[in-house]
Coordinates of C-alpha atoms in Angstrom, one line a residue:
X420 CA 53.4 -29.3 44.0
X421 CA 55.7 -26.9 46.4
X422 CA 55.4 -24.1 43.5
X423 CA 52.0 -24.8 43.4
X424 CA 51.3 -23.8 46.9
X425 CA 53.9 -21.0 46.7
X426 CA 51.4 -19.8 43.4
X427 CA 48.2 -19.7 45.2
X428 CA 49.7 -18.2 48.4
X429 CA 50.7 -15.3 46.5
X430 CA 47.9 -15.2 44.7
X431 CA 45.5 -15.1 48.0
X432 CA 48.3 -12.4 49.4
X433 CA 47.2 -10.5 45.8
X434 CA 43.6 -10.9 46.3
X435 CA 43.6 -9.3 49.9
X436 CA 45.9 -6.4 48.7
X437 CA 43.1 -6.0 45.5
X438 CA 40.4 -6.3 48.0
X439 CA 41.8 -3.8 50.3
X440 CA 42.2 -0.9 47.5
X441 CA 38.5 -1.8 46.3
X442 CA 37.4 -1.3 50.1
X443 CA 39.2 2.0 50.2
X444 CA 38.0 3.6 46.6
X445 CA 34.2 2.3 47.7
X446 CA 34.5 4.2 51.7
X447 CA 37.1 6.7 50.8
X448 CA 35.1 10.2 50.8
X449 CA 34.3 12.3 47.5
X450 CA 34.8 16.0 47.6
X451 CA 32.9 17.7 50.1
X452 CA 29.2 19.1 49.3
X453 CA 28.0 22.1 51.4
X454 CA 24.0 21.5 51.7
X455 CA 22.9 24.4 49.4
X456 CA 26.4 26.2 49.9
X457 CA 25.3 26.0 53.7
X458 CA 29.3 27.0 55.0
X459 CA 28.3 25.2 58.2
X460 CA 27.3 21.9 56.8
X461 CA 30.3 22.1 54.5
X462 CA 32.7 22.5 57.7
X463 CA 30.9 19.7 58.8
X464 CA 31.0 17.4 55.6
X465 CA 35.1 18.2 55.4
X466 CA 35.5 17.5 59.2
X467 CA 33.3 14.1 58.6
X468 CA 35.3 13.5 55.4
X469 CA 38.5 13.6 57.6
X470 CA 37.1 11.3 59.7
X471 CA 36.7 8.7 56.9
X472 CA 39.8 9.2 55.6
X473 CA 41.5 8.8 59.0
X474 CA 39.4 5.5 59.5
X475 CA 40.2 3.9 56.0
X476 CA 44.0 4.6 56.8
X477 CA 43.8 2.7 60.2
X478 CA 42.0 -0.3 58.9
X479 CA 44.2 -0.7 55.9
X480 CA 46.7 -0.2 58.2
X481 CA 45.5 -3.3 60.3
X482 CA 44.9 -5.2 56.6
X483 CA 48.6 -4.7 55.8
X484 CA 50.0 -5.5 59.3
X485 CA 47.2 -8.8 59.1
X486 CA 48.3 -9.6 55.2
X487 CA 52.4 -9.2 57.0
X488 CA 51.5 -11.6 59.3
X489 CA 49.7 -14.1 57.4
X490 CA 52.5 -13.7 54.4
X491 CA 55.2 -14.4 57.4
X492 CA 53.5 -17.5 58.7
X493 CA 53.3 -18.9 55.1
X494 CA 57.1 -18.1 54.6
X495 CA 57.5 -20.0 57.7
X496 CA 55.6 -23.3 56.7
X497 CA 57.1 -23.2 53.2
X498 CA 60.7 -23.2 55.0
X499 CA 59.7 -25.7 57.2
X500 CA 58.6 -27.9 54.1
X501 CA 61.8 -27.3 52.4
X502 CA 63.8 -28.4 54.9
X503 CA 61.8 -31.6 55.5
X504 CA 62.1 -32.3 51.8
X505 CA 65.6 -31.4 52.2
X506 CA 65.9 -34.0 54.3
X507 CA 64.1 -36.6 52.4
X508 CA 66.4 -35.9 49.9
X509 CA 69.5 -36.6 52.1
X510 CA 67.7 -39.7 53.1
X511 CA 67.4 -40.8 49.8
X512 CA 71.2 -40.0 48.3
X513 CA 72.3 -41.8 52.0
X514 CA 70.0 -44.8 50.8
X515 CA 71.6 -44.7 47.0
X516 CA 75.2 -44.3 48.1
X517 CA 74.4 -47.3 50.9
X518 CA 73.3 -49.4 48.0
X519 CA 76.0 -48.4 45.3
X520 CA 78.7 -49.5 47.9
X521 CA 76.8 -52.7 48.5
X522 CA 76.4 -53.2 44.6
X523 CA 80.6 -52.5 44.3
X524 CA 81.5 -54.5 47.0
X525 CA 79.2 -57.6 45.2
X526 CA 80.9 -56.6 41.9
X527 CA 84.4 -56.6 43.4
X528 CA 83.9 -60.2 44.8
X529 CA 82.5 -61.5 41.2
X530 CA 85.7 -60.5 39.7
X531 CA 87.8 -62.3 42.4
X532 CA 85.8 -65.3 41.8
X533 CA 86.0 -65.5 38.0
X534 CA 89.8 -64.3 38.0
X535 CA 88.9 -63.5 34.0
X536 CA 90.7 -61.4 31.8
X537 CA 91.7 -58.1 33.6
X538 CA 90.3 -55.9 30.4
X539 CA 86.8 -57.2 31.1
X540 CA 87.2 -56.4 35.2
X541 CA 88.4 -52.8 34.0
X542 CA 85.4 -52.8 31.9
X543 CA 83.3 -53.8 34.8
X544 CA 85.0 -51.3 37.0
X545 CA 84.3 -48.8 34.7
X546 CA 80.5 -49.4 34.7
X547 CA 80.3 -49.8 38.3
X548 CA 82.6 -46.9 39.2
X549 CA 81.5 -42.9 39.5
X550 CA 78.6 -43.5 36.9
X551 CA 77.1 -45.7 39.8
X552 CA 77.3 -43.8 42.6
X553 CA 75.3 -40.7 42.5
X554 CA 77.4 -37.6 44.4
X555 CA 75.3 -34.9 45.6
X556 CA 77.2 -32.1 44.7
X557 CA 77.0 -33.4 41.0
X558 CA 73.3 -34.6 41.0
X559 CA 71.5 -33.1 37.5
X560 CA 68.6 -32.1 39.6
X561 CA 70.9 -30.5 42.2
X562 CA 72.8 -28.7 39.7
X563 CA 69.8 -27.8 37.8
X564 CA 68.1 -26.2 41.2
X565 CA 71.4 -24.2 41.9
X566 CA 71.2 -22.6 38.4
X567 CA 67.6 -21.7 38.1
X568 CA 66.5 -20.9 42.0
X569 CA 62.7 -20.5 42.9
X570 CA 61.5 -17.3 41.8
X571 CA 59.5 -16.8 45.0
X572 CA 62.2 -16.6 46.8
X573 CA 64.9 -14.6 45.1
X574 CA 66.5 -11.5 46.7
X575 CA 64.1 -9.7 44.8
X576 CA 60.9 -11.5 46.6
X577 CA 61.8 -11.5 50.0
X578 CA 63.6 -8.7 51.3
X579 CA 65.4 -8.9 55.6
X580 CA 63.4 -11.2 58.1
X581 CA 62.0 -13.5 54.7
X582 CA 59.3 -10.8 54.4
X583 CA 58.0 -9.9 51.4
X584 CA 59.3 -7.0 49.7
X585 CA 56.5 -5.0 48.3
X586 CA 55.9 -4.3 44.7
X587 CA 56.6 -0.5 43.8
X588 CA 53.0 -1.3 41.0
X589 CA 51.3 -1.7 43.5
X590 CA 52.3 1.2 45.6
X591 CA 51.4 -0.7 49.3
X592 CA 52.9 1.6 51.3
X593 CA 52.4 1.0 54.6
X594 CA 48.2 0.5 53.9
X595 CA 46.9 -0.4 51.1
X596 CA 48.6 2.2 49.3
X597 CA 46.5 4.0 47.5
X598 CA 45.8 6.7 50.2
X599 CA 49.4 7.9 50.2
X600 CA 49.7 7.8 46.1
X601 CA 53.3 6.8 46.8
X602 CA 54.5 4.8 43.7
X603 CA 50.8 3.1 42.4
X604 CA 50.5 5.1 39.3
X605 CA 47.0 5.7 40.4
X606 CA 45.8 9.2 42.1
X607 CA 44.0 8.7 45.1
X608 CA 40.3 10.6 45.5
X609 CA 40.5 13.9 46.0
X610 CA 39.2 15.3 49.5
X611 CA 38.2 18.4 48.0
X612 CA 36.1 19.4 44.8
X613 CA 38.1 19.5 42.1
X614 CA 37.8 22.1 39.4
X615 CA 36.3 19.9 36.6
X616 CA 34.3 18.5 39.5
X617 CA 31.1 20.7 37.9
X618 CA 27.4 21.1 39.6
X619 CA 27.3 22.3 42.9
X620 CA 30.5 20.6 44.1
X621 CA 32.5 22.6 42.2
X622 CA 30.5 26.2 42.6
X623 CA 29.6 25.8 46.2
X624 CA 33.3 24.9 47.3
X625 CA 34.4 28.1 46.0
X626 CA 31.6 30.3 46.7
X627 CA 32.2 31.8 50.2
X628 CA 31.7 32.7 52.7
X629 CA 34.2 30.3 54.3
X630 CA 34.3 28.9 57.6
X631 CA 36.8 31.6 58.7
X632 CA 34.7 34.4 57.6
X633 CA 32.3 33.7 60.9
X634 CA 33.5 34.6 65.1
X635 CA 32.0 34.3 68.0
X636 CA 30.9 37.8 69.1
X637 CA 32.1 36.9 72.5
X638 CA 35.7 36.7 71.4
X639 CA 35.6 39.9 69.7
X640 CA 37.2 43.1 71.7
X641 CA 35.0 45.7 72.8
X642 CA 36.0 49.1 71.4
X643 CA 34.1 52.7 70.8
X644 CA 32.9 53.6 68.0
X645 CA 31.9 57.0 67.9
X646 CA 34.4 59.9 68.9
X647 CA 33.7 61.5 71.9
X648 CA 31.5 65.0 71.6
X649 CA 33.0 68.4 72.2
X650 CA 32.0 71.5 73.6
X651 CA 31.4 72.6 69.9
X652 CA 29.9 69.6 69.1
X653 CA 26.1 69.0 67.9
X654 CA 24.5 66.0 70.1
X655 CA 20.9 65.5 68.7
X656 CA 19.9 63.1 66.2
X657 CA 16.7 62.7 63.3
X658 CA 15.7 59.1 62.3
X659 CA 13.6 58.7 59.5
X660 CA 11.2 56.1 59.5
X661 CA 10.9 54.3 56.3
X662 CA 10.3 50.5 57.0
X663 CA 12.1 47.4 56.6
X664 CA 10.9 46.9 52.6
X665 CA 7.9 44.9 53.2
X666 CA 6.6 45.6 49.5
X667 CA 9.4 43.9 48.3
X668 CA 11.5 46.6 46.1
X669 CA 14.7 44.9 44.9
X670 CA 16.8 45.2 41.9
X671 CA 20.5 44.1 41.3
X672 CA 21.2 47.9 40.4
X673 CA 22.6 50.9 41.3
X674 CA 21.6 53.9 39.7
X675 CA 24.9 55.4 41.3
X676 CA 28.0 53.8 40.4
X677 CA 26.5 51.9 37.6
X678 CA 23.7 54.2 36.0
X679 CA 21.6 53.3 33.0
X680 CA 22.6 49.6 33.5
X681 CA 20.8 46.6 34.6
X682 CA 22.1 44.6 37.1
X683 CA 25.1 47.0 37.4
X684 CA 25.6 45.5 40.5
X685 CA 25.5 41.7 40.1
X686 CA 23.9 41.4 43.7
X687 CA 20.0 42.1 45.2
X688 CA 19.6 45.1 46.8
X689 CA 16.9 46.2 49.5
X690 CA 15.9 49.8 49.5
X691 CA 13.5 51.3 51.8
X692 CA 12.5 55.2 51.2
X693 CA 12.2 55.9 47.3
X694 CA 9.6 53.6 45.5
X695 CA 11.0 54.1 42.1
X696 CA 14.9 53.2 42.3
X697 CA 16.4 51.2 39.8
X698 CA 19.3 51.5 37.7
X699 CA 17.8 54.2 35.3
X700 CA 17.1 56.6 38.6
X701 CA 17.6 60.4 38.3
X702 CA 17.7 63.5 39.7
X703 CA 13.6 64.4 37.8
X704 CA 12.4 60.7 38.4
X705 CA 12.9 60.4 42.0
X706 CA 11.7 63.8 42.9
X707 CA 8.3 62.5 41.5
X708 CA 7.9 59.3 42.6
X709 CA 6.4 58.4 45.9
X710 CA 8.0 56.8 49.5
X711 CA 7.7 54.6 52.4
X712 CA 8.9 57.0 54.7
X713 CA 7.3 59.5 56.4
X714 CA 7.2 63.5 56.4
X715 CA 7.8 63.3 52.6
X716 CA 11.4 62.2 52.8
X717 CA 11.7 60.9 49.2
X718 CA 15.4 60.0 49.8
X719 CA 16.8 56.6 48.8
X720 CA 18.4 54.5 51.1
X721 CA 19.5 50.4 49.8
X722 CA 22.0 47.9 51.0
X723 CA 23.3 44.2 49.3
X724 CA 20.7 41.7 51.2
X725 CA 21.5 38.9 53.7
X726 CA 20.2 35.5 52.7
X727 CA 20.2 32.4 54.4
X728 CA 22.2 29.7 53.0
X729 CA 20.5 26.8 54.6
X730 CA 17.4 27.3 51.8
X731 CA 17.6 26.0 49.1
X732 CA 16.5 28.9 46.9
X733 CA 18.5 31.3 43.9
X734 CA 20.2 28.4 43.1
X735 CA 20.1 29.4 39.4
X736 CA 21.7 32.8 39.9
X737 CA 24.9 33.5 37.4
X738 CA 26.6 35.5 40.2
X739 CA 26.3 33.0 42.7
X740 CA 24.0 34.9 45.3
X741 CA 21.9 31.8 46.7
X742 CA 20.0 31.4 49.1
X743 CA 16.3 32.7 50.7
X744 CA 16.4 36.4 51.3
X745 CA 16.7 37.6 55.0
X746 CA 14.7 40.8 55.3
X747 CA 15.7 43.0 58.3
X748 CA 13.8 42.4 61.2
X749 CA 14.6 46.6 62.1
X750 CA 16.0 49.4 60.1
X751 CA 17.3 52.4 61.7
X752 CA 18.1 55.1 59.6
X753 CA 19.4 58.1 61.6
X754 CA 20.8 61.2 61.1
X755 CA 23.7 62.5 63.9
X756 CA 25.8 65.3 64.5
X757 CA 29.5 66.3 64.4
X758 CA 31.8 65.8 67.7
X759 CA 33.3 69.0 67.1
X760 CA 31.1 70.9 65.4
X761 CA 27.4 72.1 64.4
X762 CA 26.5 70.6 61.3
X763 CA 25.3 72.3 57.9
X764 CA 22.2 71.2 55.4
X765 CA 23.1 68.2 53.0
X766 CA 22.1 69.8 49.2
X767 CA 19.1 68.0 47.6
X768 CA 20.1 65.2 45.5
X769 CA 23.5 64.5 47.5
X770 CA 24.7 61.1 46.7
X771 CA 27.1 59.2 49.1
X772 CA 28.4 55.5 49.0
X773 CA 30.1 53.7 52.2
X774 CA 31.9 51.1 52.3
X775 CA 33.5 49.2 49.3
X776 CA 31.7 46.4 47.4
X777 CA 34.8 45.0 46.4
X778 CA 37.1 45.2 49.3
X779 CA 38.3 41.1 49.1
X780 CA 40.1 42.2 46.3
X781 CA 40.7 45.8 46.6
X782 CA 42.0 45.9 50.3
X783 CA 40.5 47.1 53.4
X784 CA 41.2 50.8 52.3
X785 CA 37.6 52.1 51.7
X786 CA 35.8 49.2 53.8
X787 CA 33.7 50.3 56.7
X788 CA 32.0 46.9 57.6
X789 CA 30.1 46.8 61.3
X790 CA 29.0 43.6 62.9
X791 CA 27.5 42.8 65.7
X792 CA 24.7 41.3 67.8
X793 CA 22.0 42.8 69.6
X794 CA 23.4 42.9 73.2
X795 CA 26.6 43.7 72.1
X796 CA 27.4 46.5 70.5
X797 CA 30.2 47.7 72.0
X798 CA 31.8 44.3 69.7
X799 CA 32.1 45.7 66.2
X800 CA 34.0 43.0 63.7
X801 CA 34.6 44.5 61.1
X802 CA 35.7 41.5 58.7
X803 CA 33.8 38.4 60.1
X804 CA 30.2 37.9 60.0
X805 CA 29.3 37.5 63.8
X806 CA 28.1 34.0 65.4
X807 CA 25.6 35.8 68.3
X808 CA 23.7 33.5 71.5
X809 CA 20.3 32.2 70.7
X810 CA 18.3 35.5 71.3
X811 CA 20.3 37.9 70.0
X812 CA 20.5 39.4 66.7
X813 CA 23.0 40.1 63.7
X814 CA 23.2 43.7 63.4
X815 CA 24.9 45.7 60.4
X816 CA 26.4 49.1 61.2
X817 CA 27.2 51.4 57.9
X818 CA 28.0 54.8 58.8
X819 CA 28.2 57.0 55.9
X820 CA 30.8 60.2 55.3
X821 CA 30.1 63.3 56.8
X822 CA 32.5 66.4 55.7
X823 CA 30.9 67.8 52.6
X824 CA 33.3 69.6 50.1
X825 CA 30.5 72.8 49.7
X826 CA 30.0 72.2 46.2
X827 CA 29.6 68.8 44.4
X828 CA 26.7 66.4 45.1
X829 CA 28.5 63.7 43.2
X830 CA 32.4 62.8 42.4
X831 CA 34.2 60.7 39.2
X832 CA 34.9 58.0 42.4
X833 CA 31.8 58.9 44.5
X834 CA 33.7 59.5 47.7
X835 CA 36.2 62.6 47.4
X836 CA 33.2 65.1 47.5
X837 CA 31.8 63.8 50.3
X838 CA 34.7 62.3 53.1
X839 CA 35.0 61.0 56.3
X840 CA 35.8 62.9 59.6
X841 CA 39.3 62.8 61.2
X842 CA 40.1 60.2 64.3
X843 CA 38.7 62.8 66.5
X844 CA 35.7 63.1 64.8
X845 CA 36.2 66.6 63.5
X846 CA 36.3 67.4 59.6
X847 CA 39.0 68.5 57.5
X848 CA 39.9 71.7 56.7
X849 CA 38.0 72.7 53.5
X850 CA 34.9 70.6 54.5
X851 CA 31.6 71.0 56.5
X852 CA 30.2 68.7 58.3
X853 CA 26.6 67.6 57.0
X854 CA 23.9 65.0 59.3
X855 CA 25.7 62.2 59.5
X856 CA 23.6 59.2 58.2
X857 CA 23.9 55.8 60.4
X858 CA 21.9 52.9 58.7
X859 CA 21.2 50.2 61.6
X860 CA 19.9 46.9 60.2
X861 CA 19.0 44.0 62.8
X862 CA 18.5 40.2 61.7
X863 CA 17.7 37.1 62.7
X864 CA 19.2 34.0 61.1
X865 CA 19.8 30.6 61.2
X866 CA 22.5 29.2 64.2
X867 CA 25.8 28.8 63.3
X868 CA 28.0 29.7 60.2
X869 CA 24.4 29.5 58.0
X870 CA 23.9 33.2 56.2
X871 CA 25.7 35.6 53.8
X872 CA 25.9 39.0 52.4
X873 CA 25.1 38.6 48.6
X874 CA 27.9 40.4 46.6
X875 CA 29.8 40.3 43.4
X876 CA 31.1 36.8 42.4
X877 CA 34.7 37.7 42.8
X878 CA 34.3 39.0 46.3
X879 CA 33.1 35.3 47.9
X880 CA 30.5 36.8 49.9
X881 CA 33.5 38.1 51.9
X882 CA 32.1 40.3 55.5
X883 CA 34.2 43.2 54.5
X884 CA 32.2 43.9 51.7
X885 CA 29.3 45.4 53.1
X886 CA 28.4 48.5 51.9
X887 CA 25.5 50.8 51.3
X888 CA 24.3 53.4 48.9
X889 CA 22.2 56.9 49.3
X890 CA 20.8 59.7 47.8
X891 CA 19.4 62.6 49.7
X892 CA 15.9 63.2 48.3
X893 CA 14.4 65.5 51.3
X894 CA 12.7 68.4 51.1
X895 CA 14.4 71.8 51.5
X896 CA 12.0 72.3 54.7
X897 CA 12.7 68.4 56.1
X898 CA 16.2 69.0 55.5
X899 CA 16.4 72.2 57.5
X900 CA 14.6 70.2 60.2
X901 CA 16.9 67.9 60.5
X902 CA 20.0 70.3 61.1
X903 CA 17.9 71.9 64.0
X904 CA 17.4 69.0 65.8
X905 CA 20.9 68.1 65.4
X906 CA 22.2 71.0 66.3
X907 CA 19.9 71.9 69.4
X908 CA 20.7 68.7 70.7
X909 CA 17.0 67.3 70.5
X910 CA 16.2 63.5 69.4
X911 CA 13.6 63.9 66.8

C-alpha cells in the first residue's frame, strides 16, 4: 500500500510537470508576423511576443515552486508514515520477544517438572532457543528491506532537504523546462521566423526596412546643406514644372544603367517629364515623344517609389516591393547655381544618376540619401527614413552632380563624366559647373515606422538607397534660359 501511494504521488507530480509544458507550447508565441510587412506592427508583434514569453516563464516559474512545495509536503507525510510503521513494527518484535521469553520460561519449568532424559530437554532447548525468538537485526523481512531499499527514495530520487532531484529527460529547469531547452531533448519555439518558416513569416521578417531604419526627426542634428555662395557665385534658380505623375507612368526600368532590359531595375519607378521612358529609351525616341512639363522640356526625371506598408497590396511581387504606392504629394524639380562660380549649358541628352541603389551592400560611398520633414529641413538623415509630427511631411532631397567634364554626356559607371563639387561648393579643376538639378519630393504617410522606399531585394528597403535618375531632354533655347536665370541671379 505505502508504494502504492509513493506510485500515484509521483505520478500526479508527472502529470502537473506534463501539463505545465502542454500550457507553455499552447501560450508560448510563434514567430513574429508583421501585418503586410507593416515594420511597426512587427516591432509591435516581437515586443508583445516578449511579453508572452516573459509571462509563461513566471507562471511556470510559480508551477515549479507550487509542484516543490506540494512534492515536499508529500515527502513529509510519507516520512511521517514510515516512522509510525516503524514503530508499529518495534511494537510488534517488543510483543514477540515478550512472548518468546514467556514461552521459554513455561518450557524451562516443564523440563524441571518431568526431570526426563537430558537428550530430550537439549532437544527441547534446541526448538525453543534462537529459532524462537525473532531478533530484529536478523528478521528476513528486515534483511530483505536493507538489501533492496525503496526506489523512491534512493540517493538518486531525492537529492539535499528530501527534495526531489529532477530528471535531466525532462529538462525542468527551474520552470517547466522547456523555455530554457536545458537538457529536454526538445527545442523550444522559436521567437523569431525561422528560415523554413515559408509564407509571409519567413519573407516579411527579412524584408526591411527594420525598426532601426526609422528616427525621430527631432533627434536628428540640424546641419547646412548647401555651401555658402561666393562673390563669383551664380544665385538664381529655374524649376520646371512637370507634375507629381498623376497619369500613372511607371516601369521597373531604367533605360540608363540597364538599357534594352525589362525590369532592369527590380523596383517601380515614378517619372514625371518624358511620357515615353521605359527601359528601351533613346536618344531619337525621347526627342519625339511628348511631356508633362511645361515650355517643351522633354527631359526625364524618375525616382524608386514610396509605398505604404500598412496596405495590403504587391504582395505577389518576386522582388519583395509590397505595399500601396505613395505618390508625392509635391515635386520640385529645380535647377541652381554654383557657390563659386557662373554655370555653363548642360549638352542635350546629358544623363546623370545620384545616389546609389545599392548602397546596403556597397557602402555609403556613392549614397546621397536626404530626409526630412516639412518644417524641418535644416534635419537632413541621411540613412533613416524620418518619423515627422502629425502635420508634417516626409520629404526626399536628391541632389544630382554638377561639374561636367566638357565632353561626355554619359560614362562606363555613369558618374565620372559628370561629378560632384568640392566641400566648398566649387568644382574641380578640369570641370564646369552645369545647373545643378535638386529633385524635392514631399509625402504624406501613415504614423509611425509604416512606409518604404521600394528597391532591389538585396538592399532591404534600406534609407540609404535612395537614388534618382535623369536625362536632360531640353531644348537648346530652354536650356540657354536656364543658365541666364541662374547666372543673373533671377528665380525663374
Amino acid at each position: 500500500m505505502t508504494r502504492s501511494r509513493r506510485m500515484a504521488a509521483t505520478m500526479s507530480a508527472l502529470a502537473v510537470v506534463a501539463s505545465g509544458l502542454v500550457s507553455a507550447a499552447v501560450i508560448g508565441v510563434g514567430p513574429a508576423r508583421a501585418d503586410h510587412c507593416d515594420p511597426a506592427q512587427a516591432a509591435q508583434e516581437q515586443q508583445q511576443g516578449q511579453r508572452n514569453r516573459n509571462n509563461n516563464q513566471d507562471q511556470n516559474q510559480d508551477q515549479g515552486q507550487q509542484q516543490d512545495q506540494d512534492q515536499q509536503g508529500q515527502d513529509q507525510n510519507q516520512q511521517q508514515q514510515d516512522q509510525n510503521q516503524n514503530q508499529d513494527q518495534n511494537g510488534q518484535n517488543q510483543d514477540q520477544n515478550q512472548q518468546d521469553q514467556n514461552n521459554n520460561q513455561q518450557q524451562n519449568g516443564q523440563q524441571q517438572d518431568q526431570n526426563g532424559d537430558q537428550q530430550q530437554n537439549a532437544d527441547q532447548q534446541g526448538q525453543g532457543g534462537g529459532r524462537a525468538v525473532l531478533d530484529p537485526a536478523q528478521d528476513p523481512d528486515a534483511e530483505q528491506t536493507a538489501q533492496d531499499p525503496d526506489p523512491e527514495q534512493t540517493a538518486e530520487t531525492f537529492g539535499r532537504r528530501n527534495r526531489p532531484t529532477r530528471n535531466p529527460g525532462q529538462g525542468n529547469n527551474g520552470n517547466n523546462g522547456n523555455n530554457g531547452n536545458n537538457g529536454n531533448g526538445t527545442a523550444s519555439p522559436s521567437p523569431t521566423a525561422s528560415p523554413t518558416a515559408g509564407g509571409d513569416e519567413e519573407e516579411c521578417a527579412d524584408l526591411g526596412p527594420f525598426p532601426e531604419d526609422f528616427v525621430d526627426i527631432r533627434q536628428v542634428a540640424p546641419r547646412q546643406l548647401d555651401a555658402r555662395i561666393g562673390r563669383g557665385g551664380s544665385r538664381g534658380s529655374f524649376v520646371s514644372q512637370c507634375g507629381t505623375n498623376r497619369n500613372g507612368h511607371n516601369n521597373p526600368d531604367n533605360f540608363i544603367v540597364a538599357p534594352g532590359v525589362s525590369n532592369g531595375a527590380h523596383h517601380l519607378h515614378d517619372y514625371v517629364g518624358n511620357l515615353s521612358t521605359d527601359g528601351f529609351s533613346t536618344d531619337q525616341s525621347l526627342a519625339a515623344a511628348g511631356t508633362t512639363c511645361r515650355l517643351g522640356d522633354k527631359s526625364t526625371y524618375f525616382w524608386p517609389v514610396l509605398r505604404d506598408r500598412k496596405v495590403d497590396a504587391n504582395t505577389d511581387d518576386p522582388d519583395g516591393n509590397v505595399g500601396q504606392v505613395l505618390r508625392a504629394r509635391s515635386v520640385t524639380l529645380q535647377f541652381r547655381g554654383n557657390a563659386s562660380s557662373q554655370v555653363v549649358a548642360m549638352p542635350r541628352f546629358l544623363r546623370l544618376i545620384t545616389g546609389d541603389a545599392k548602397a546596403a551592400t556597397n557602402g555609403a560611398g556613392n549614397a546621397r540619401a536626404a530626409w526630412s520633414c516639412t518644417g524641418f529641413q535644416n534635419r537632413i538623415s541621411p540613412d533613416k527614413y524620418p518619423l515627422c509630427p502629425r502635420g508634417s511631411q516626409v520629404v526626399r532631397i536628391l541632389d544630382f552632380p554638377s561639374c561636367w567634364d566638357g565632353q561626355n554626356t554619359d560614362s562606363a559607371n555613369h558618374r565620372t563624366h559628370v561629378v560632384f563639387p568640392g566641400q566648398g561648393g566649387a568644382c574641380p579643376q578640369g570641370t564646369k559647373a552645369v545647373p545643378a538639378l535638386r529633385m524635392t519630393l514631399t509625402y504624406t504617410v501613415p504614423q509611425g515606422p509604416s512606409y518604404a522606399v521600394d528597391a532591389f531585394p538585396e538592399q532591404k528597403h534600406n534609407p540609404i538607397t535612395d537614388h534618382a535618375d535623369f536625362a536632360n531632354v531640353m531644348p537648346d533655347r530652354l536650356m540657354q534660359f536656364v543658365v541666364s536665370c541662374i547666372n543673373r541671379g533671377r528665380r525663374c
